[in-house]
Amino acid sequence: MMLNDTQLLNHVYQSAEMGRDGILSVLKYAENPKLSQALRQQLEEYKNLQDSSAHMLQERGVKPEGISPMVKASSQVMSAMKTMNDRSATKIAEMMIQGNTMGVTKSLRVIHDYSMEDERVSDLANKLLETEQNNIEQMKPFL
């Protein structure tokens, strides 16, 4: 099944939202200043991706679809459980790498299913993919 612009833009929007939520759920535990700085930078990148995708969707007369409250709550509970006993920079970096790896996998699948209608949409999806891959690399030194 080929995806259209709107579907790909919603993927970017939701992925950026998930990334932001994931970072916000662990940022308060990041005591390492370098880790905290890296997470804040990633948060800003996700905000820009989310804003860009929302703008492109609005240009098409479509309201961005956020993540369902159920998925959001589930993700927050999972983060809380994972950091309950271990709030080290290593644990936080591991969680961020796992989240970004899932994001890379999903983005690759979605991009492969895109029918390439608008180059700007394709570029934005590739920017999301690149951001997720860079985030993984940025977290590796903290392991």
mmCIF file of N, CA and C in Angstrom:
data_model
loop_
_atom_site.group_PDB
_atom_site.id
_atom_site.type_symbol
_atom_site.label_atom_id
_atom_site.label_comp_id
_atom_site.label_asym_id
_atom_site.label_seq_id
_atom_site.Cartn_x
_atom_site.Cartn_y
_atom_site.Cartn_z
ATOM 1 N N MET A 1 0.836 -1.187 0.000
ATOM 2 C CA MET A 1 0.000 0.000 0.000
ATOM 3 C C MET A 1 0.881 1.251 0.000
ATOM 4 N N MET A 2 0.651 2.129 -0.931
ATOM 5 C CA MET A 2 1.426 3.356 -1.012
ATOM 6 C C MET A 2 0.800 4.429 -0.117
ATOM 7 N N LEU A 3 1.664 5.158 0.573
ATOM 8 C CA LEU A 3 1.204 6.224 1.455
ATOM 9 C C LEU A 3 1.215 7.554 0.712
ATOM 10 N N ASN A 4 0.292 8.433 1.063
ATOM 11 C CA ASN A 4 0.261 9.752 0.444
ATOM 12 C C ASN A 4 0.954 10.779 1.356
ATOM 13 N N ASP A 5 0.988 12.029 0.898
ATOM 14 C CA ASP A 5 1.646 13.102 1.657
ATOM 15 C C ASP A 5 1.110 13.223 3.080
ATOM 16 N N THR A 6 -0.206 13.231 3.198
ATOM 17 C CA THR A 6 -0.838 13.417 4.502
ATOM 18 C C THR A 6 -0.439 12.310 5.476
ATOM 19 N N GLN A 7 -0.428 11.083 5.003
ATOM 20 C CA GLN A 7 -0.065 9.959 5.872
ATOM 21 C C GLN A 7 1.400 10.060 6.310
ATOM 22 N N LEU A 8 2.272 10.431 5.390
ATOM 23 C CA LEU A 8 3.690 10.550 5.738
ATOM 24 C C LEU A 8 3.905 11.724 6.690
ATOM 25 N N LEU A 9 3.236 12.831 6.446
ATOM 26 C CA LEU A 9 3.363 13.988 7.337
ATOM 27 C C LEU A 9 2.840 13.666 8.729
ATOM 28 N N ASN A 10 1.755 12.919 8.815
ATOM 29 C CA ASN A 10 1.250 12.511 10.129
ATOM 30 C C ASN A 10 2.245 11.592 10.833
ATOM 31 N N HIS A 11 2.917 10.741 10.080
ATOM 32 C CA HIS A 11 3.954 9.883 10.668
ATOM 33 C C HIS A 11 5.061 10.749 11.283
ATOM 34 N N VAL A 12 5.511 11.746 10.530
ATOM 35 C CA VAL A 12 6.565 12.635 11.030
ATOM 36 C C VAL A 12 6.079 13.356 12.293
ATOM 37 N N TYR A 13 4.863 13.862 12.238
ATOM 38 C CA TYR A 13 4.288 14.590 13.371
ATOM 39 C C TYR A 13 4.240 13.704 14.620
ATOM 40 N N GLN A 14 3.703 12.501 14.466
ATOM 41 C CA GLN A 14 3.559 11.589 15.604
ATOM 42 C C GLN A 14 4.910 11.083 16.108
ATOM 43 N N SER A 15 5.834 10.824 15.201
ATOM 44 C CA SER A 15 7.163 10.359 15.617
ATOM 45 C C SER A 15 7.885 11.440 16.413
ATOM 46 N N ALA A 16 7.772 12.680 15.949
ATOM 47 C CA ALA A 16 8.391 13.792 16.669
ATOM 48 C C ALA A 16 7.730 13.968 18.038
ATOM 49 N N GLU A 17 6.423 13.784 18.093
ATOM 50 C CA GLU A 17 5.705 13.872 19.365
ATOM 51 C C GLU A 17 6.172 12.779 20.320
ATOM 52 N N MET A 18 6.314 11.561 19.805
ATOM 53 C CA MET A 18 6.801 10.447 20.637
ATOM 54 C C MET A 18 8.216 10.740 21.136
ATOM 55 N N GLY A 19 9.057 11.262 20.255
ATOM 56 C CA GLY A 19 10.424 11.606 20.638
ATOM 57 C C GLY A 19 10.449 12.647 21.747
ATOM 58 N N ARG A 20 9.626 13.675 21.586
ATOM 59 C CA ARG A 20 9.553 14.726 22.602
ATOM 60 C C ARG A 20 9.052 14.166 23.927
ATOM 61 N N ASP A 21 7.989 13.361 23.874
ATOM 62 C CA ASP A 21 7.444 12.771 25.103
ATOM 63 C C ASP A 21 8.478 11.893 25.796
ATOM 64 N N GLY A 22 9.205 11.110 24.990
ATOM 65 C CA GLY A 22 10.228 10.228 25.550
ATOM 66 C C GLY A 22 11.322 11.013 26.259
ATOM 67 N N ILE A 23 11.771 12.073 25.624
ATOM 68 C CA ILE A 23 12.820 12.908 26.227
ATOM 69 C C ILE A 23 12.298 13.571 27.493
ATOM 70 N N LEU A 24 11.099 14.134 27.421
ATOM 71 C CA LEU A 24 10.538 14.814 28.596
ATOM 72 C C LEU A 24 10.349 13.860 29.778
ATOM 73 N N SER A 25 10.103 12.577 29.481
ATOM 74 C CA SER A 25 9.882 11.614 30.567
ATOM 75 C C SER A 25 11.179 11.263 31.312
ATOM 76 N N VAL A 26 12.340 11.505 30.703
ATOM 77 C CA VAL A 26 13.608 11.170 31.373
ATOM 78 C C VAL A 26 14.486 12.387 31.665
ATOM 79 N N LEU A 27 14.180 13.512 31.059
ATOM 80 C CA LEU A 27 15.034 14.703 31.191
ATOM 81 C C LEU A 27 15.246 15.107 32.650
ATOM 82 N N LYS A 28 14.211 14.995 33.452
ATOM 83 C CA LYS A 28 14.312 15.393 34.872
ATOM 84 C C LYS A 28 15.293 14.519 35.653
ATOM 85 N N TYR A 29 15.597 13.338 35.128
ATOM 86 C CA TYR A 29 16.527 12.429 35.805
ATOM 87 C C TYR A 29 17.964 12.570 35.291
ATOM 88 N N ALA A 30 18.138 13.307 34.222
ATOM 89 C CA ALA A 30 19.466 13.429 33.601
ATOM 90 C C ALA A 30 20.331 14.386 34.426
ATOM 91 N N GLU A 31 21.145 13.816 35.285
ATOM 92 C CA GLU A 31 22.011 14.633 36.143
ATOM 93 C C GLU A 31 23.305 15.003 35.441
ATOM 94 N N ASN A 32 23.715 14.206 34.474
ATOM 95 C CA ASN A 32 24.929 14.489 33.710
ATOM 96 C C ASN A 32 24.660 15.706 32.811
ATOM 97 N N PRO A 33 25.418 16.799 32.997
ATOM 98 C CA PRO A 33 25.164 18.020 32.210
ATOM 99 C C PRO A 33 25.268 17.817 30.689
ATOM 100 N N LYS A 34 26.209 16.997 30.251
ATOM 101 C CA LYS A 34 26.357 16.753 28.808
ATOM 102 C C LYS A 34 25.157 15.973 28.259
ATOM 103 N N LEU A 35 24.675 15.007 29.025
ATOM 104 C CA LEU A 35 23.491 14.241 28.623
ATOM 105 C C LEU A 35 22.271 15.154 28.582
ATOM 106 N N SER A 36 22.117 15.952 29.594
ATOM 107 C CA SER A 36 20.984 16.879 29.662
ATOM 108 C C SER A 36 21.010 17.840 28.470
ATOM 109 N N GLN A 37 22.178 18.340 28.139
ATOM 110 C CA GLN A 37 22.326 19.248 26.995
ATOM 111 C C GLN A 37 21.967 18.537 25.687
ATOM 112 N N ALA A 38 22.433 17.306 25.524
ATOM 113 C CA ALA A 38 22.138 16.533 24.311
ATOM 114 C C ALA A 38 20.634 16.286 24.192
ATOM 115 N N LEU A 39 19.996 15.949 25.300
ATOM 116 C CA LEU A 39 18.550 15.694 25.292
ATOM 117 C C LEU A 39 17.771 16.964 24.961
ATOM 118 N N ARG A 40 18.204 18.090 25.500
ATOM 119 C CA ARG A 40 17.522 19.367 25.208
ATOM 120 C C ARG A 40 17.659 19.732 23.728
ATOM 121 N N GLN A 41 18.818 19.456 23.164
ATOM 122 C CA GLN A 41 19.039 19.712 21.734
ATOM 123 C C GLN A 41 18.117 18.817 20.894
ATOM 124 N N GLN A 42 18.010 17.548 21.267
ATOM 125 C CA GLN A 42 17.134 16.623 20.552
ATOM 126 C C GLN A 42 15.667 17.053 20.678
ATOM 127 N N LEU A 43 15.304 17.542 21.851
ATOM 128 C CA LEU A 43 13.947 18.026 22.089
ATOM 129 C C LEU A 43 13.614 19.159 21.113
ATOM 130 N N GLU A 44 14.560 20.059 20.923
ATOM 131 C CA GLU A 44 14.379 21.190 20.002
ATOM 132 C C GLU A 44 14.250 20.698 18.553
ATOM 133 N N GLU A 45 15.065 19.706 18.182
ATOM 134 C CA GLU A 45 14.994 19.155 16.822
ATOM 135 C C GLU A 45 13.625 18.515 16.577
ATOM 136 N N TYR A 46 13.132 17.779 17.553
ATOM 137 C CA TYR A 46 11.813 17.161 17.412
ATOM 138 C C TYR A 46 10.714 18.223 17.317
ATOM 139 N N LYS A 47 10.862 19.302 18.102
ATOM 140 C CA LYS A 47 9.875 20.386 18.056
ATOM 141 C C LYS A 47 9.841 20.986 16.639
ATOM 142 N N ASN A 48 11.015 21.207 16.056
ATOM 143 C CA ASN A 48 11.082 21.765 14.698
ATOM 144 C C ASN A 48 10.448 20.827 13.673
ATOM 145 N N LEU A 49 10.721 19.538 13.801
ATOM 146 C CA LEU A 49 10.123 18.546 12.893
ATOM 147 C C LEU A 49 8.602 18.521 13.041
ATOM 148 N N GLN A 50 8.150 18.574 14.284
ATOM 149 C CA GLN A 50 6.707 18.537 14.534
ATOM 150 C C GLN A 50 6.044 19.809 13.984
ATOM 151 N N ASP A 51 6.681 20.956 14.213
ATOM 152 C CA ASP A 51 6.137 22.218 13.697
ATOM 153 C C ASP A 51 6.090 22.222 12.167
ATOM 154 N N SER A 52 7.160 21.727 11.533
ATOM 155 C CA SER A 52 7.208 21.687 10.065
ATOM 156 C C SER A 52 6.130 20.779 9.492
ATOM 157 N N SER A 53 5.971 19.607 10.094
ATOM 158 C CA SER A 53 4.956 18.677 9.591
ATOM 159 C C SER A 53 3.559 19.242 9.824
ATOM 160 N N ALA A 54 3.333 19.882 10.959
ATOM 161 C CA ALA A 54 2.020 20.486 11.239
ATOM 162 C C ALA A 54 1.711 21.580 10.222
ATOM 163 N N HIS A 55 2.727 22.389 9.913
ATOM 164 C CA HIS A 55 2.542 23.469 8.937
ATOM 165 C C HIS A 55 2.191 22.902 7.557
ATOM 166 N N MET A 56 2.908 21.866 7.132
ATOM 167 C CA MET A 56 2.643 21.248 5.819
ATOM 168 C C MET A 56 1.255 20.601 5.780
ATOM 169 N N LEU A 57 0.850 20.013 6.890
ATOM 170 C CA LEU A 57 -0.496 19.425 6.951
ATOM 171 C C LEU A 57 -1.555 20.526 6.856
ATOM 172 N N GLN A 58 -1.336 21.616 7.575
ATOM 173 C CA GLN A 58 -2.293 22.723 7.546
ATOM 174 C C GLN A 58 -2.388 23.342 6.153
ATOM 175 N N GLU A 59 -1.259 23.381 5.426
ATOM 176 C CA GLU A 59 -1.274 23.862 4.034
ATOM 177 C C GLU A 59 -2.225 23.018 3.183
ATOM 178 N N ARG A 60 -2.362 21.749 3.575
ATOM 179 C CA ARG A 60 -3.220 20.815 2.836
ATOM 180 C C ARG A 60 -4.642 20.768 3.421
ATOM 181 N N GLY A 61 -4.901 21.631 4.396
ATOM 182 C CA GLY A 61 -6.226 21.679 5.010
ATOM 183 C C GLY A 61 -6.487 20.525 5.954
ATOM 184 N N VAL A 62 -5.412 19.935 6.481
ATOM 185 C CA VAL A 62 -5.540 18.772 7.367
ATOM 186 C C VAL A 62 -5.014 19.131 8.745
ATOM 187 N N LYS A 63 -5.750 18.718 9.769
ATOM 188 C CA LYS A 63 -5.317 18.925 11.148
ATOM 189 C C LYS A 63 -4.383 17.770 11.535
ATOM 190 N N PRO A 64 -3.216 18.086 12.121
ATOM 191 C CA PRO A 64 -2.295 17.009 12.524
ATOM 192 C C PRO A 64 -2.947 16.052 13.514
ATOM 193 N N GLU A 65 -2.668 14.767 13.343
ATOM 194 C CA GLU A 65 -3.179 13.742 14.263
ATOM 195 C C GLU A 65 -2.111 13.440 15.296
ATOM 196 N N GLY A 66 -2.405 13.772 16.552
ATOM 197 C CA GLY A 66 -1.468 13.478 17.626
ATOM 198 C C GLY A 66 -1.519 12.009 18.004
ATOM 199 N N ILE A 67 -0.652 11.654 18.903
ATOM 200 C CA ILE A 67 -0.620 10.280 19.414
ATOM 201 C C ILE A 67 -1.836 10.074 20.299
ATOM 202 N N SER A 68 -2.397 8.878 20.282
ATOM 203 C CA SER A 68 -3.566 8.599 21.108
ATOM 204 C C SER A 68 -3.180 8.686 22.589
ATOM 205 N N PRO A 69 -4.085 9.182 23.420
ATOM 206 C CA PRO A 69 -3.809 9.288 24.854
ATOM 207 C C PRO A 69 -3.402 7.947 25.469
ATOM 208 N N MET A 70 -3.932 6.850 24.926
ATOM 209 C CA MET A 70 -3.609 5.518 25.443
ATOM 210 C C MET A 70 -2.128 5.188 25.188
ATOM 211 N N VAL A 71 -1.665 5.449 23.979
ATOM 212 C CA VAL A 71 -0.262 5.183 23.626
ATOM 213 C C VAL A 71 0.652 6.071 24.468
ATOM 214 N N LYS A 72 0.252 7.328 24.616
ATOM 215 C CA LYS A 72 1.034 8.283 25.397
ATOM 216 C C LYS A 72 1.167 7.823 26.843
ATOM 217 N N ALA A 73 0.053 7.436 27.454
ATOM 218 C CA ALA A 73 0.052 6.983 28.848
ATOM 219 C C ALA A 73 0.894 5.724 29.008
ATOM 220 N N SER A 74 0.764 4.808 28.080
ATOM 221 C CA SER A 74 1.523 3.562 28.110
ATOM 222 C C SER A 74 3.022 3.847 28.066
ATOM 223 N N SER A 75 3.426 4.758 27.206
ATOM 224 C CA SER A 75 4.829 5.135 27.056
ATOM 225 C C SER A 75 5.356 5.783 28.337
ATOM 226 N N GLN A 76 4.555 6.637 28.959
ATOM 227 C CA GLN A 76 4.974 7.305 30.191
ATOM 228 C C GLN A 76 5.131 6.309 31.335
ATOM 229 N N VAL A 77 4.222 5.369 31.429
ATOM 230 C CA VAL A 77 4.302 4.341 32.478
ATOM 231 C C VAL A 77 5.557 3.493 32.272
ATOM 232 N N MET A 78 5.822 3.140 31.026
ATOM 233 C CA MET A 78 7.005 2.334 30.711
ATOM 234 C C MET A 78 8.282 3.082 31.099
ATOM 235 N N SER A 79 8.360 4.358 30.768
ATOM 236 C CA SER A 79 9.539 5.167 31.123
ATOM 237 C C SER A 79 9.699 5.247 32.635
ATOM 238 N N ALA A 80 8.609 5.464 33.331
ATOM 239 C CA ALA A 80 8.661 5.554 34.792
ATOM 240 C C ALA A 80 9.162 4.249 35.394
ATOM 241 N N MET A 81 8.679 3.120 34.872
ATOM 242 C CA MET A 81 9.113 1.814 35.387
ATOM 243 C C MET A 81 10.597 1.574 35.117
ATOM 244 N N LYS A 82 11.033 1.920 33.902
ATOM 245 C CA LYS A 82 12.427 1.668 33.535
ATOM 246 C C LYS A 82 13.408 2.522 34.328
ATOM 247 N N THR A 83 12.979 3.706 34.760
ATOM 248 C CA THR A 83 13.885 4.590 35.495
ATOM 249 C C THR A 83 13.683 4.507 37.007
ATOM 250 N N MET A 84 12.764 3.660 37.450
ATOM 251 C CA MET A 84 12.464 3.563 38.882
ATOM 252 C C MET A 84 13.710 3.193 39.696
ATOM 253 N N ASN A 85 14.419 2.172 39.254
ATOM 254 C CA ASN A 85 15.573 1.684 40.015
ATOM 255 C C ASN A 85 16.911 2.166 39.479
ATOM 256 N N ASP A 86 16.926 2.690 38.266
ATOM 257 C CA ASP A 86 18.191 3.099 37.658
ATOM 258 C C ASP A 86 17.976 4.369 36.845
ATOM 259 N N ARG A 87 18.497 5.460 37.371
ATOM 260 C CA ARG A 87 18.362 6.754 36.691
ATOM 261 C C ARG A 87 19.700 7.248 36.173
ATOM 262 N N SER A 88 20.620 6.332 35.968
ATOM 263 C CA SER A 88 21.957 6.707 35.510
ATOM 264 C C SER A 88 21.930 7.208 34.070
ATOM 265 N N ALA A 89 22.976 7.930 33.702
ATOM 266 C CA ALA A 89 23.117 8.407 32.318
ATOM 267 C C ALA A 89 23.121 7.221 31.358
ATOM 268 N N THR A 90 23.741 6.116 31.787
ATOM 269 C CA THR A 90 23.794 4.915 30.952
ATOM 270 C C THR A 90 22.392 4.386 30.672
ATOM 271 N N LYS A 91 21.564 4.301 31.705
ATOM 272 C CA LYS A 91 20.196 3.780 31.547
ATOM 273 C C LYS A 91 19.365 4.707 30.667
ATOM 274 N N ILE A 92 19.488 6.009 30.888
ATOM 275 C CA ILE A 92 18.734 6.977 30.083
ATOM 276 C C ILE A 92 19.171 6.897 28.619
ATOM 277 N N ALA A 93 20.477 6.827 28.389
ATOM 278 C CA ALA A 93 20.987 6.726 27.014
ATOM 279 C C ALA A 93 20.488 5.446 26.356
ATOM 280 N N GLU A 94 20.487 4.348 27.098
ATOM 281 C CA GLU A 94 19.999 3.070 26.575
ATOM 282 C C GLU A 94 18.527 3.185 26.162
ATOM 283 N N MET A 95 17.720 3.810 27.002
ATOM 284 C CA MET A 95 16.301 3.990 26.688
ATOM 285 C C MET A 95 16.120 4.863 25.436
ATOM 286 N N MET A 96 16.906 5.917 25.338
ATOM 287 C CA MET A 96 16.806 6.810 24.180
ATOM 288 C C MET A 96 17.227 6.086 22.898
ATOM 289 N N ILE A 97 18.268 5.277 22.993
ATOM 290 C CA ILE A 97 18.719 4.509 21.823
ATOM 291 C C ILE A 97 17.637 3.519 21.401
ATOM 292 N N GLN A 98 17.013 2.849 22.365
ATOM 293 C CA GLN A 98 15.939 1.902 22.037
ATOM 294 C C GLN A 98 14.776 2.614 21.350
ATOM 295 N N GLY A 99 14.378 3.758 21.880
ATOM 296 C CA GLY A 99 13.277 4.517 21.289
ATOM 297 C C GLY A 99 13.601 5.000 19.887
ATOM 298 N N ASN A 100 14.814 5.522 19.712
ATOM 299 C CA ASN A 100 15.220 5.996 18.388
ATOM 300 C C ASN A 100 15.365 4.853 17.391
ATOM 301 N N THR A 101 15.813 3.702 17.858
ATOM 302 C CA THR A 101 15.939 2.541 16.969
ATOM 303 C C THR A 101 14.564 2.117 16.461
ATOM 304 N N MET A 102 13.575 2.117 17.357
ATOM 305 C CA MET A 102 12.207 1.810 16.923
ATOM 306 C C MET A 102 11.736 2.867 15.922
ATOM 307 N N GLY A 103 12.086 4.120 16.171
ATOM 308 C CA GLY A 103 11.715 5.205 15.263
ATOM 309 C C GLY A 103 12.340 5.053 13.893
ATOM 310 N N VAL A 104 13.627 4.689 13.861
ATOM 311 C CA VAL A 104 14.327 4.477 12.587
ATOM 312 C C VAL A 104 13.655 3.362 11.797
ATOM 313 N N THR A 105 13.368 2.263 12.473
ATOM 314 C CA THR A 105 12.739 1.116 11.821
ATOM 315 C C THR A 105 11.392 1.500 11.223
ATOM 316 N N LYS A 106 10.576 2.171 12.015
ATOM 317 C CA LYS A 106 9.248 2.564 11.534
ATOM 318 C C LYS A 106 9.364 3.585 10.404
ATOM 319 N N SER A 107 10.259 4.547 10.545
ATOM 320 C CA SER A 107 10.427 5.567 9.503
ATOM 321 C C SER A 107 10.875 4.948 8.185
ATOM 322 N N LEU A 108 11.797 4.012 8.248
ATOM 323 C CA LEU A 108 12.250 3.349 7.017
ATOM 324 C C LEU A 108 11.095 2.632 6.330
ATOM 325 N N ARG A 109 10.290 1.932 7.119
ATOM 326 C CA ARG A 109 9.127 1.227 6.551
ATOM 327 C C ARG A 109 8.168 2.209 5.882
ATOM 328 N N VAL A 110 7.879 3.295 6.582
ATOM 329 C CA VAL A 110 6.925 4.283 6.077
ATOM 330 C C VAL A 110 7.473 4.975 4.827
ATOM 331 N N ILE A 111 8.744 5.347 4.863
ATOM 332 C CA ILE A 111 9.357 6.016 3.699
ATOM 333 C C ILE A 111 9.345 5.098 2.482
ATOM 334 N N HIS A 112 9.602 3.820 2.693
ATOM 335 C CA HIS A 112 9.577 2.862 1.574
ATOM 336 C C HIS A 112 8.184 2.719 0.970
ATOM 337 N N ASP A 113 7.152 2.990 1.768
ATOM 338 C CA ASP A 113 5.763 2.881 1.300
ATOM 339 C C ASP A 113 5.199 4.200 0.767
ATOM 340 N N TYR A 114 6.032 5.235 0.730
ATOM 341 C CA TYR A 114 5.565 6.559 0.301
ATOM 342 C C TYR A 114 5.586 6.665 -1.218
ATOM 343 N N SER A 115 4.544 7.257 -1.777
ATOM 344 C CA SER A 115 4.414 7.345 -3.237
ATOM 345 C C SER A 115 5.111 8.555 -3.853
ATOM 346 N N MET A 116 5.893 9.292 -3.054
ATOM 347 C CA MET A 116 6.718 10.407 -3.530
ATOM 348 C C MET A 116 5.920 11.423 -4.339
ATOM 349 N N GLU A 117 4.939 12.025 -3.688
ATOM 350 C CA GLU A 117 4.132 13.041 -4.352
ATOM 351 C C GLU A 117 4.810 14.409 -4.274
ATOM 352 N N ASP A 118 5.383 14.727 -3.120
ATOM 353 C CA ASP A 118 5.932 16.058 -2.876
ATOM 354 C C ASP A 118 7.333 15.901 -2.300
ATOM 355 N N GLU A 119 8.301 16.499 -2.953
ATOM 356 C CA GLU A 119 9.696 16.362 -2.524
ATOM 357 C C GLU A 119 9.926 16.967 -1.134
ATOM 358 N N ARG A 120 9.194 18.022 -0.798
ATOM 359 C CA ARG A 120 9.346 18.634 0.534
ATOM 360 C C ARG A 120 8.925 17.660 1.628
ATOM 361 N N VAL A 121 7.882 16.903 1.367
ATOM 362 C CA VAL A 121 7.397 15.912 2.333
ATOM 363 C C VAL A 121 8.436 14.804 2.485
ATOM 364 N N SER A 122 8.947 14.354 1.380
ATOM 365 C CA SER A 122 9.982 13.324 1.386
ATOM 366 C C SER A 122 11.227 13.816 2.133
ATOM 367 N N ASP A 123 11.620 15.051 1.881
ATOM 368 C CA ASP A 123 12.787 15.629 2.556
ATOM 369 C C ASP A 123 12.578 15.698 4.062
ATOM 370 N N LEU A 124 11.373 16.069 4.480
ATOM 371 C CA LEU A 124 11.082 16.164 5.909
ATOM 372 C C LEU A 124 11.130 14.784 6.565
ATOM 373 N N ALA A 125 10.580 13.779 5.893
ATOM 374 C CA ALA A 125 10.616 12.409 6.427
ATOM 375 C C ALA A 125 12.057 11.915 6.529
ATOM 376 N N ASN A 126 12.862 12.248 5.532
ATOM 377 C CA ASN A 126 14.278 11.858 5.579
ATOM 378 C C ASN A 126 15.035 12.614 6.670
ATOM 379 N N LYS A 127 14.627 13.848 6.940
ATOM 380 C CA LYS A 127 15.234 14.623 8.023
ATOM 381 C C LYS A 127 14.895 13.977 9.373
ATOM 382 N N LEU A 128 13.671 13.490 9.515
ATOM 383 C CA LEU A 128 13.296 12.764 10.734
ATOM 384 C C LEU A 128 14.182 11.529 10.901
ATOM 385 N N LEU A 129 14.328 10.773 9.830
ATOM 386 C CA LEU A 129 15.150 9.559 9.862
ATOM 387 C C LEU A 129 16.593 9.900 10.252
ATOM 388 N N GLU A 130 17.128 10.922 9.637
ATOM 389 C CA GLU A 130 18.499 11.359 9.923
ATOM 390 C C GLU A 130 18.624 11.809 11.382
ATOM 391 N N THR A 131 17.623 12.518 11.882
ATOM 392 C CA THR A 131 17.620 12.976 13.276
ATOM 393 C C THR A 131 17.645 11.787 14.227
ATOM 394 N N GLU A 132 16.805 10.792 13.945
ATOM 395 C CA GLU A 132 16.757 9.603 14.807
ATOM 396 C C GLU A 132 18.092 8.871 14.798
ATOM 397 N N GLN A 133 18.711 8.762 13.613
ATOM 398 C CA GLN A 133 20.008 8.087 13.515
ATOM 399 C C GLN A 133 21.088 8.877 14.252
ATOM 400 N N ASN A 134 21.071 10.204 14.114
ATOM 401 C CA ASN A 134 22.039 11.044 14.819
ATOM 402 C C ASN A 134 21.842 10.979 16.327
ATOM 403 N N ASN A 135 20.588 10.893 16.766
ATOM 404 C CA ASN A 135 20.311 10.801 18.202
ATOM 405 C C ASN A 135 20.925 9.541 18.796
ATOM 406 N N ILE A 136 20.854 8.443 18.047
ATOM 407 C CA ILE A 136 21.464 7.193 18.506
ATOM 408 C C ILE A 136 22.964 7.390 18.693
ATOM 409 N N GLU A 137 23.605 7.978 17.683
ATOM 410 C CA GLU A 137 25.050 8.206 17.766
ATOM 411 C C GLU A 137 25.401 9.128 18.938
ATOM 412 N N GLN A 138 24.564 10.128 19.165
ATOM 413 C CA GLN A 138 24.801 11.096 20.221
ATOM 414 C C GLN A 138 24.695 10.459 21.617
ATOM 415 N N MET A 139 23.903 9.393 21.738
ATOM 416 C CA MET A 139 23.711 8.740 23.035
ATOM 417 C C MET A 139 24.784 7.682 23.329
ATOM 418 N N LYS A 140 25.435 7.161 22.309
ATOM 419 C CA LYS A 140 26.391 6.070 22.494
ATOM 420 C C LYS A 140 27.494 6.367 23.514
ATOM 421 N N PRO A 141 28.069 7.577 23.544
ATOM 422 C CA PRO A 141 29.114 7.832 24.533
ATOM 423 C C PRO A 141 28.658 7.722 25.989
ATOM 424 N N PHE A 142 27.363 7.794 26.217
ATOM 425 C CA PHE A 142 26.837 7.725 27.585
ATOM 426 C C PHE A 142 26.612 6.285 28.059
ATOM 427 N N LEU A 143 26.757 5.317 27.156
ATOM 428 C CA LEU A 143 26.551 3.907 27.532
ATOM 429 C C LEU A 143 27.696 3.408 28.395
#
